[in-house]
Amino acid sequence: MKKRPYILSIAGFDPSGGAGLVADCKTFEALKCQGLSVCTANTIQTDTDFFDCVWTDDALLKKQLEVLLNRFSIKVIKIGIIKNWTLLNEVLNTILSFDSTIKVVLDPVLTSSTNFNFQTDFNEVVFNEVLSKIYLLTPNYNEIQQLFPEKEITETMKHISSKTNLFLKGGHNEAEKGKDYLYTSNGKVHPINPKYEVFPKHGSGCVLSSAIAGQLALGFSLLKSCFRGKRFTEKYLASSSGLLGNYRF
């Protein structure tokens, strides 16, 4: 039997299971990866409503991470919500001090789908440090505009892709609905067109980012991982008409 690669989700706990580390680990399992998790926050939410977010103590978060890095050979890590950019930068330093070759996929969740604000302390200097330490950033159109609201979106994309790879999710782009773009740090642009008719889902961004991370853990190239991750997510989104999908497709 082929051994499954270990992959780690650093994200919040969503009791509805549609987003965060539960959705990430379900995605990893569906892709035949061995999912591990570090909990950054306990959220109180359903698929339709968000009520509160209780952040994990910084020291506890780091301890969870360190014991897993010591025990398992992890080559890919997916990161979701973290309390602030400074803590995220510290977490990245911890990861890279263990193994500088680990590929980090960062899904910059700034607000929930019900408009709960996770990040209020944006610092451009720290954010640029973060970009230099990750392998892939996976914002949607709303998130990339929030990162640098004073810049044109094309200017923001150019800035980010000069420091790391950028996968821009197109679910919120009304001009090209569902069309994603991969901007590589070597200056190439790869459009990835939608294929299936889909239904909106709570946590769809988490699933897509973790699906890409899972494909990377399986050994696929960045472009192929993005393509395969998108197709997997489209099937998940098409799996039901409700806000919570399933993985039996």
PDB file of C-alpha atoms in Angstrom:
ATOM      1  CA  MET A   1       0.000   0.000   0.000  1.00  0.00           C
ATOM      2  CA  LYS A   2       1.374   3.406  -0.995  1.00  0.00           C
ATOM      3  CA  LYS A   3       2.264   5.610   1.951  1.00  0.00           C
ATOM      4  CA  ARG A   4       0.277   8.825   2.137  1.00  0.00           C
ATOM      5  CA  PRO A   5       2.255  12.070   2.401  1.00  0.00           C
ATOM      6  CA  TYR A   6       1.818  14.080   5.580  1.00  0.00           C
ATOM      7  CA  ILE A   7       0.325  17.537   5.157  1.00  0.00           C
ATOM      8  CA  LEU A   8      -0.501  20.102   7.828  1.00  0.00           C
ATOM      9  CA  SER A   9      -3.354  22.583   8.154  1.00  0.00           C
ATOM     10  CA  ILE A  10      -2.852  25.564  10.460  1.00  0.00           C
ATOM     11  CA  ALA A  11      -6.327  27.048  10.681  1.00  0.00           C
ATOM     12  CA  GLY A  12      -9.387  27.732  12.792  1.00  0.00           C
ATOM     13  CA  PHE A  13     -11.979  25.222  13.967  1.00  0.00           C
ATOM     14  CA  ASP A  14     -15.394  25.609  12.311  1.00  0.00           C
ATOM     15  CA  PRO A  15     -18.051  23.509  14.110  1.00  0.00           C
ATOM     16  CA  SER A  16     -20.106  23.281  10.904  1.00  0.00           C
ATOM     17  CA  GLY A  17     -17.180  21.506   9.235  1.00  0.00           C
ATOM     18  CA  GLY A  18     -17.482  23.520   6.042  1.00  0.00           C
ATOM     19  CA  ALA A  19     -14.393  25.667   6.521  1.00  0.00           C
ATOM     20  CA  GLY A  20     -11.127  25.812   8.426  1.00  0.00           C
ATOM     21  CA  LEU A  21      -9.086  22.858   9.571  1.00  0.00           C
ATOM     22  CA  VAL A  22     -12.007  20.394   9.439  1.00  0.00           C
ATOM     23  CA  ALA A  23     -12.623  21.174   5.758  1.00  0.00           C
ATOM     24  CA  ASP A  24      -8.878  21.111   5.092  1.00  0.00           C
ATOM     25  CA  CYS A  25      -8.405  17.674   6.641  1.00  0.00           C
ATOM     26  CA  LYS A  26     -11.469  16.261   4.856  1.00  0.00           C
ATOM     27  CA  THR A  27      -9.959  17.537   1.609  1.00  0.00           C
ATOM     28  CA  PHE A  28      -6.569  16.007   2.419  1.00  0.00           C
ATOM     29  CA  GLU A  29      -8.228  12.679   3.174  1.00  0.00           C
ATOM     30  CA  ALA A  30     -10.165  12.732  -0.108  1.00  0.00           C
ATOM     31  CA  LEU A  31      -6.885  13.325  -1.949  1.00  0.00           C
ATOM     32  CA  LYS A  32      -5.219  10.409  -0.138  1.00  0.00           C
ATOM     33  CA  CYS A  33      -2.957  12.552   2.015  1.00  0.00           C
ATOM     34  CA  GLN A  34      -2.467  12.145   5.776  1.00  0.00           C
ATOM     35  CA  GLY A  35      -3.849  15.340   7.295  1.00  0.00           C
ATOM     36  CA  LEU A  36      -2.493  16.915  10.489  1.00  0.00           C
ATOM     37  CA  SER A  37      -3.818  20.069  12.129  1.00  0.00           C
ATOM     38  CA  VAL A  38      -2.922  22.979  14.391  1.00  0.00           C
ATOM     39  CA  CYS A  39      -5.891  24.939  15.746  1.00  0.00           C
ATOM     40  CA  THR A  40      -5.461  28.721  15.605  1.00  0.00           C
ATOM     41  CA  ALA A  41      -8.935  29.631  16.863  1.00  0.00           C
ATOM     42  CA  ASN A  42     -12.259  28.270  18.030  1.00  0.00           C
ATOM     43  CA  THR A  43     -15.030  29.879  16.035  1.00  0.00           C
ATOM     44  CA  ILE A  44     -18.720  29.916  16.793  1.00  0.00           C
ATOM     45  CA  GLN A  45     -20.449  29.669  13.434  1.00  0.00           C
ATOM     46  CA  THR A  46     -22.729  27.702  11.174  1.00  0.00           C
ATOM     47  CA  ASP A  47     -22.845  27.545   7.392  1.00  0.00           C
ATOM     48  CA  THR A  48     -24.951  30.730   7.384  1.00  0.00           C
ATOM     49  CA  ASP A  49     -23.978  32.763  10.477  1.00  0.00           C
ATOM     50  CA  PHE A  50     -20.782  33.797  12.266  1.00  0.00           C
ATOM     51  CA  PHE A  51     -20.991  34.703  15.958  1.00  0.00           C
ATOM     52  CA  ASP A  52     -17.536  34.806  17.524  1.00  0.00           C
ATOM     53  CA  CYS A  53     -13.858  33.895  17.253  1.00  0.00           C
ATOM     54  CA  VAL A  54     -11.737  32.895  20.264  1.00  0.00           C
ATOM     55  CA  TRP A  55      -8.055  32.905  19.342  1.00  0.00           C
ATOM     56  CA  THR A  56      -5.710  30.164  20.530  1.00  0.00           C
ATOM     57  CA  ASP A  57      -2.989  31.324  22.920  1.00  0.00           C
ATOM     58  CA  ASP A  58       0.196  32.108  20.961  1.00  0.00           C
ATOM     59  CA  ALA A  59       2.408  29.774  23.004  1.00  0.00           C
ATOM     60  CA  LEU A  60      -0.092  26.918  22.721  1.00  0.00           C
ATOM     61  CA  LEU A  61      -0.340  27.371  18.956  1.00  0.00           C
ATOM     62  CA  LYS A  62       3.435  27.255  18.585  1.00  0.00           C
ATOM     63  CA  LYS A  63       3.699  24.190  20.847  1.00  0.00           C
ATOM     64  CA  GLN A  64       1.138  22.329  18.729  1.00  0.00           C
ATOM     65  CA  LEU A  65       3.187  23.179  15.649  1.00  0.00           C
ATOM     66  CA  GLU A  66       6.550  22.231  17.114  1.00  0.00           C
ATOM     67  CA  VAL A  67       5.516  18.759  18.297  1.00  0.00           C
ATOM     68  CA  LEU A  68       4.115  17.930  14.859  1.00  0.00           C
ATOM     69  CA  LEU A  69       7.188  19.213  13.031  1.00  0.00           C
ATOM     70  CA  ASN A  70       9.376  17.141  15.366  1.00  0.00           C
ATOM     71  CA  ARG A  71       7.340  13.977  14.852  1.00  0.00           C
ATOM     72  CA  PHE A  72       6.367  13.983  11.166  1.00  0.00           C
ATOM     73  CA  SER A  73       8.059  14.629   7.836  1.00  0.00           C
ATOM     74  CA  ILE A  74       5.925  17.473   6.486  1.00  0.00           C
ATOM     75  CA  LYS A  75       6.695  19.020   3.097  1.00  0.00           C
ATOM     76  CA  VAL A  76       3.560  21.137   2.551  1.00  0.00           C
ATOM     77  CA  ILE A  77       1.613  23.306   5.008  1.00  0.00           C
ATOM     78  CA  LYS A  78      -1.640  25.157   4.365  1.00  0.00           C
ATOM     79  CA  ILE A  79      -2.368  28.180   6.572  1.00  0.00           C
ATOM     80  CA  GLY A  80      -5.768  29.807   7.074  1.00  0.00           C
ATOM     81  CA  ILE A  81      -6.781  32.282   9.778  1.00  0.00           C
ATOM     82  CA  ILE A  82      -4.170  33.458  12.288  1.00  0.00           C
ATOM     83  CA  LYS A  83      -4.684  36.232  14.848  1.00  0.00           C
ATOM     84  CA  ASN A  84      -2.410  38.789  13.191  1.00  0.00           C
ATOM     85  CA  TRP A  85       0.343  39.179  10.611  1.00  0.00           C
ATOM     86  CA  THR A  86       3.095  39.421  13.230  1.00  0.00           C
ATOM     87  CA  LEU A  87       2.140  36.045  14.718  1.00  0.00           C
ATOM     88  CA  LEU A  88       1.893  34.574  11.222  1.00  0.00           C
ATOM     89  CA  ASN A  89       5.430  35.784  10.516  1.00  0.00           C
ATOM     90  CA  GLU A  90       6.636  34.118  13.729  1.00  0.00           C
ATOM     91  CA  VAL A  91       4.884  30.871  12.766  1.00  0.00           C
ATOM     92  CA  LEU A  92       6.601  30.950   9.374  1.00  0.00           C
ATOM     93  CA  ASN A  93       9.964  31.473  11.062  1.00  0.00           C
ATOM     94  CA  THR A  94       9.315  28.403  13.220  1.00  0.00           C
ATOM     95  CA  ILE A  95       8.354  26.316  10.180  1.00  0.00           C
ATOM     96  CA  LEU A  96      11.349  27.336   8.092  1.00  0.00           C
ATOM     97  CA  SER A  97      13.763  26.862  10.999  1.00  0.00           C
ATOM     98  CA  PHE A  98      12.716  23.185  11.031  1.00  0.00           C
ATOM     99  CA  ASP A  99      12.916  22.767   7.263  1.00  0.00           C
ATOM    100  CA  SER A 100      13.551  25.596   4.828  1.00  0.00           C
ATOM    101  CA  THR A 101      12.176  23.514   1.918  1.00  0.00           C
ATOM    102  CA  ILE A 102       8.623  23.267   3.306  1.00  0.00           C
ATOM    103  CA  LYS A 103       6.111  24.771   0.874  1.00  0.00           C
ATOM    104  CA  VAL A 104       3.569  27.009   2.598  1.00  0.00           C
ATOM    105  CA  VAL A 105       0.246  27.756   0.926  1.00  0.00           C
ATOM    106  CA  LEU A 106      -1.317  30.801   2.580  1.00  0.00           C
ATOM    107  CA  ASP A 107      -5.018  31.499   2.206  1.00  0.00           C
ATOM    108  CA  PRO A 108      -5.305  35.084   3.494  1.00  0.00           C
ATOM    109  CA  VAL A 109      -8.749  34.905   5.103  1.00  0.00           C
ATOM    110  CA  LEU A 110      -9.468  38.520   6.012  1.00  0.00           C
ATOM    111  CA  THR A 111     -13.214  38.313   6.571  1.00  0.00           C
ATOM    112  CA  SER A 112     -15.723  35.490   6.823  1.00  0.00           C
ATOM    113  CA  SER A 113     -18.429  35.017   4.216  1.00  0.00           C
ATOM    114  CA  THR A 114     -20.761  36.617   6.782  1.00  0.00           C
ATOM    115  CA  ASN A 115     -18.436  39.649   7.092  1.00  0.00           C
ATOM    116  CA  PHE A 116     -16.668  38.898  10.384  1.00  0.00           C
ATOM    117  CA  ASN A 117     -13.330  40.741  10.254  1.00  0.00           C
ATOM    118  CA  PHE A 118     -10.386  38.480  11.179  1.00  0.00           C
ATOM    119  CA  GLN A 119      -7.571  40.947  10.444  1.00  0.00           C
ATOM    120  CA  THR A 120      -7.450  44.579  11.580  1.00  0.00           C
ATOM    121  CA  ASP A 121      -3.706  45.268  11.886  1.00  0.00           C
ATOM    122  CA  PHE A 122      -2.408  45.129   8.315  1.00  0.00           C
ATOM    123  CA  ASN A 123       1.266  46.086   8.220  1.00  0.00           C
ATOM    124  CA  GLU A 124       2.839  46.276   4.776  1.00  0.00           C
ATOM    125  CA  VAL A 125       6.383  45.687   6.018  1.00  0.00           C
ATOM    126  CA  VAL A 126       5.410  42.514   7.897  1.00  0.00           C
ATOM    127  CA  PHE A 127       3.197  41.389   5.025  1.00  0.00           C
ATOM    128  CA  ASN A 128       6.106  41.675   2.588  1.00  0.00           C
ATOM    129  CA  GLU A 129       8.205  39.556   4.965  1.00  0.00           C
ATOM    130  CA  VAL A 130       5.426  36.965   4.985  1.00  0.00           C
ATOM    131  CA  LEU A 131       5.315  36.908   1.181  1.00  0.00           C
ATOM    132  CA  SER A 132       9.046  36.204   1.000  1.00  0.00           C
ATOM    133  CA  LYS A 133       8.609  33.084   3.191  1.00  0.00           C
ATOM    134  CA  ILE A 134       5.639  31.369   1.530  1.00  0.00           C
ATOM    135  CA  TYR A 135       5.322  29.349  -1.662  1.00  0.00           C
ATOM    136  CA  LEU A 136       1.828  30.371  -2.759  1.00  0.00           C
ATOM    137  CA  LEU A 137      -0.759  33.008  -1.812  1.00  0.00           C
ATOM    138  CA  THR A 138      -4.394  32.186  -2.663  1.00  0.00           C
ATOM    139  CA  PRO A 139      -6.632  35.255  -2.252  1.00  0.00           C
ATOM    140  CA  ASN A 140      -9.961  35.868  -3.946  1.00  0.00           C
ATOM    141  CA  TYR A 141     -10.752  39.158  -5.675  1.00  0.00           C
ATOM    142  CA  ASN A 142     -12.266  40.732  -2.566  1.00  0.00           C
ATOM    143  CA  GLU A 143      -9.263  39.798  -0.443  1.00  0.00           C
ATOM    144  CA  ILE A 144      -6.615  41.021  -2.862  1.00  0.00           C
ATOM    145  CA  GLN A 145      -8.346  44.399  -3.040  1.00  0.00           C
ATOM    146  CA  GLN A 146      -8.469  44.592   0.760  1.00  0.00           C
ATOM    147  CA  LEU A 147      -4.731  43.956   1.066  1.00  0.00           C
ATOM    148  CA  PHE A 148      -3.755  47.135  -0.787  1.00  0.00           C
ATOM    149  CA  PRO A 149      -6.934  49.222  -1.201  1.00  0.00           C
ATOM    150  CA  GLU A 150      -4.920  52.221  -2.418  1.00  0.00           C
ATOM    151  CA  LYS A 151      -3.454  50.256  -5.337  1.00  0.00           C
ATOM    152  CA  GLU A 152      -5.007  49.134  -8.597  1.00  0.00           C
ATOM    153  CA  ILE A 153      -5.587  45.378  -8.556  1.00  0.00           C
ATOM    154  CA  THR A 154      -3.088  44.847 -11.390  1.00  0.00           C
ATOM    155  CA  GLU A 155      -0.459  46.749  -9.392  1.00  0.00           C
ATOM    156  CA  THR A 156      -1.158  44.592  -6.333  1.00  0.00           C
ATOM    157  CA  MET A 157      -0.867  41.385  -8.359  1.00  0.00           C
ATOM    158  CA  LYS A 158       2.424  42.531  -9.830  1.00  0.00           C
ATOM    159  CA  HIS A 159       3.765  43.405  -6.377  1.00  0.00           C
ATOM    160  CA  ILE A 160       2.780  40.063  -4.818  1.00  0.00           C
ATOM    161  CA  SER A 161       3.967  37.924  -7.728  1.00  0.00           C
ATOM    162  CA  SER A 162       7.364  39.647  -7.601  1.00  0.00           C
ATOM    163  CA  LYS A 163       7.821  38.025  -4.176  1.00  0.00           C
ATOM    164  CA  THR A 164       5.943  34.709  -4.383  1.00  0.00           C
ATOM    165  CA  ASN A 165       3.528  32.702  -6.517  1.00  0.00           C
ATOM    166  CA  LEU A 166      -0.036  34.021  -6.598  1.00  0.00           C
ATOM    167  CA  PHE A 167      -3.193  32.029  -7.291  1.00  0.00           C
ATOM    168  CA  LEU A 168      -6.057  34.499  -7.715  1.00  0.00           C
ATOM    169  CA  LYS A 169      -9.416  32.816  -7.150  1.00  0.00           C
ATOM    170  CA  GLY A 170     -12.117  34.047  -9.496  1.00  0.00           C
ATOM    171  CA  GLY A 171     -15.307  33.176  -7.659  1.00  0.00           C
ATOM    172  CA  HIS A 172     -15.910  36.826  -6.742  1.00  0.00           C
ATOM    173  CA  ASN A 173     -14.846  38.269 -10.098  1.00  0.00           C
ATOM    174  CA  GLU A 174     -18.083  39.260 -11.813  1.00  0.00           C
ATOM    175  CA  ALA A 175     -16.272  40.040 -15.076  1.00  0.00           C
ATOM    176  CA  GLU A 176     -14.852  36.497 -15.381  1.00  0.00           C
ATOM    177  CA  LYS A 177     -16.889  34.426 -12.933  1.00  0.00           C
ATOM    178  CA  GLY A 178     -15.043  31.321 -11.803  1.00  0.00           C
ATOM    179  CA  LYS A 179     -11.924  31.937 -13.898  1.00  0.00           C
ATOM    180  CA  ASP A 180      -8.752  31.674 -11.814  1.00  0.00           C
ATOM    181  CA  TYR A 181      -5.251  32.869 -12.602  1.00  0.00           C
ATOM    182  CA  LEU A 182      -1.871  31.587 -11.507  1.00  0.00           C
ATOM    183  CA  TYR A 183       0.818  34.275 -11.495  1.00  0.00           C
ATOM    184  CA  THR A 184       4.211  32.671 -10.982  1.00  0.00           C
ATOM    185  CA  SER A 185       7.150  34.443  -9.400  1.00  0.00           C
ATOM    186  CA  ASN A 186       9.080  34.058 -12.675  1.00  0.00           C
ATOM    187  CA  GLY A 187       6.593  36.327 -14.448  1.00  0.00           C
ATOM    188  CA  LYS A 188       4.316  33.814 -16.172  1.00  0.00           C
ATOM    189  CA  VAL A 189       0.512  33.974 -16.116  1.00  0.00           C
ATOM    190  CA  HIS A 190      -1.678  30.884 -16.446  1.00  0.00           C
ATOM    191  CA  PRO A 191      -5.471  31.266 -16.742  1.00  0.00           C
ATOM    192  CA  ILE A 192      -7.473  28.304 -15.417  1.00  0.00           C
ATOM    193  CA  ASN A 193     -10.987  28.246 -16.813  1.00  0.00           C
ATOM    194  CA  PRO A 194     -14.024  26.799 -15.028  1.00  0.00           C
ATOM    195  CA  LYS A 195     -15.405  23.512 -16.329  1.00  0.00           C
ATOM    196  CA  TYR A 196     -18.382  22.497 -14.179  1.00  0.00           C
ATOM    197  CA  GLU A 197     -21.580  24.200 -13.095  1.00  0.00           C
ATOM    198  CA  VAL A 198     -21.271  24.771  -9.356  1.00  0.00           C
ATOM    199  CA  PHE A 199     -23.272  25.931  -6.324  1.00  0.00           C
ATOM    200  CA  PRO A 200     -21.976  28.397  -3.696  1.00  0.00           C
ATOM    201  CA  LYS A 201     -20.521  26.733  -0.615  1.00  0.00           C
ATOM    202  CA  HIS A 202     -19.515  27.840   2.857  1.00  0.00           C
ATOM    203  CA  GLY A 203     -15.718  27.428   3.031  1.00  0.00           C
ATOM    204  CA  SER A 204     -15.137  26.991  -0.698  1.00  0.00           C
ATOM    205  CA  GLY A 205     -11.946  29.053  -0.511  1.00  0.00           C
ATOM    206  CA  CYS A 206     -10.563  26.776   2.219  1.00  0.00           C
ATOM    207  CA  VAL A 207     -11.303  23.701   0.135  1.00  0.00           C
ATOM    208  CA  LEU A 208      -9.636  25.110  -2.976  1.00  0.00           C
ATOM    209  CA  SER A 209      -6.476  26.201  -1.154  1.00  0.00           C
ATOM    210  CA  SER A 210      -6.182  22.901   0.716  1.00  0.00           C
ATOM    211  CA  ALA A 211      -6.837  20.975  -2.513  1.00  0.00           C
ATOM    212  CA  ILE A 212      -3.930  22.778  -4.185  1.00  0.00           C
ATOM    213  CA  ALA A 213      -1.746  22.124  -1.139  1.00  0.00           C
ATOM    214  CA  GLY A 214      -2.736  18.457  -1.206  1.00  0.00           C
ATOM    215  CA  GLN A 215      -1.747  18.127  -4.853  1.00  0.00           C
ATOM    216  CA  LEU A 216       1.621  19.708  -4.062  1.00  0.00           C
ATOM    217  CA  ALA A 217       2.096  17.158  -1.267  1.00  0.00           C
ATOM    218  CA  LEU A 218       1.376  14.400  -3.783  1.00  0.00           C
ATOM    219  CA  GLY A 219       4.294  15.650  -5.866  1.00  0.00           C
ATOM    220  CA  PHE A 220       2.608  17.535  -8.693  1.00  0.00           C
ATOM    221  CA  SER A 221       4.067  20.735 -10.132  1.00  0.00           C
ATOM    222  CA  LEU A 222       2.640  24.103  -9.095  1.00  0.00           C
ATOM    223  CA  LEU A 223       0.657  24.578 -12.307  1.00  0.00           C
ATOM    224  CA  LYS A 224      -0.693  21.029 -12.310  1.00  0.00           C
ATOM    225  CA  SER A 225      -1.531  21.287  -8.596  1.00  0.00           C
ATOM    226  CA  CYS A 226      -3.545  24.453  -9.234  1.00  0.00           C
ATOM    227  CA  PHE A 227      -5.358  22.884 -12.171  1.00  0.00           C
ATOM    228  CA  ARG A 228      -6.120  19.637 -10.331  1.00  0.00           C
ATOM    229  CA  GLY A 229      -7.065  21.523  -7.172  1.00  0.00           C
ATOM    230  CA  LYS A 230      -9.557  23.634  -9.085  1.00  0.00           C
ATOM    231  CA  ARG A 231     -11.178  20.612 -10.747  1.00  0.00           C
ATOM    232  CA  PHE A 232     -11.449  18.831  -7.384  1.00  0.00           C
ATOM    233  CA  THR A 233     -13.076  21.921  -5.845  1.00  0.00           C
ATOM    234  CA  GLU A 234     -15.532  22.320  -8.708  1.00  0.00           C
ATOM    235  CA  LYS A 235     -16.708  18.746  -8.171  1.00  0.00           C
ATOM    236  CA  TYR A 236     -17.066  19.473  -4.453  1.00  0.00           C
ATOM    237  CA  LEU A 237     -19.083  22.631  -5.192  1.00  0.00           C
ATOM    238  CA  ALA A 238     -21.305  20.688  -7.589  1.00  0.00           C
ATOM    239  CA  SER A 239     -21.877  17.861  -5.090  1.00  0.00           C
ATOM    240  CA  SER A 240     -25.011  19.439  -3.560  1.00  0.00           C
ATOM    241  CA  SER A 241     -27.170  22.522  -3.901  1.00  0.00           C
ATOM    242  CA  GLY A 242     -26.777  23.413  -0.197  1.00  0.00           C
ATOM    243  CA  LEU A 243     -24.058  25.418   1.527  1.00  0.00           C
ATOM    244  CA  LEU A 244     -22.260  22.307   2.782  1.00  0.00           C
ATOM    245  CA  GLY A 245     -20.847  19.962   0.164  1.00  0.00           C
ATOM    246  CA  ASN A 246     -19.711  16.366   0.295  1.00  0.00           C
ATOM    247  CA  TYR A 247     -16.689  14.470  -0.963  1.00  0.00           C
ATOM    248  CA  ARG A 248     -18.433  11.490  -2.543  1.00  0.00           C
ATOM    249  CA  PHE A 249     -17.990  12.299  -6.202  1.00  0.00           C
TER     250      PHE A 249
END
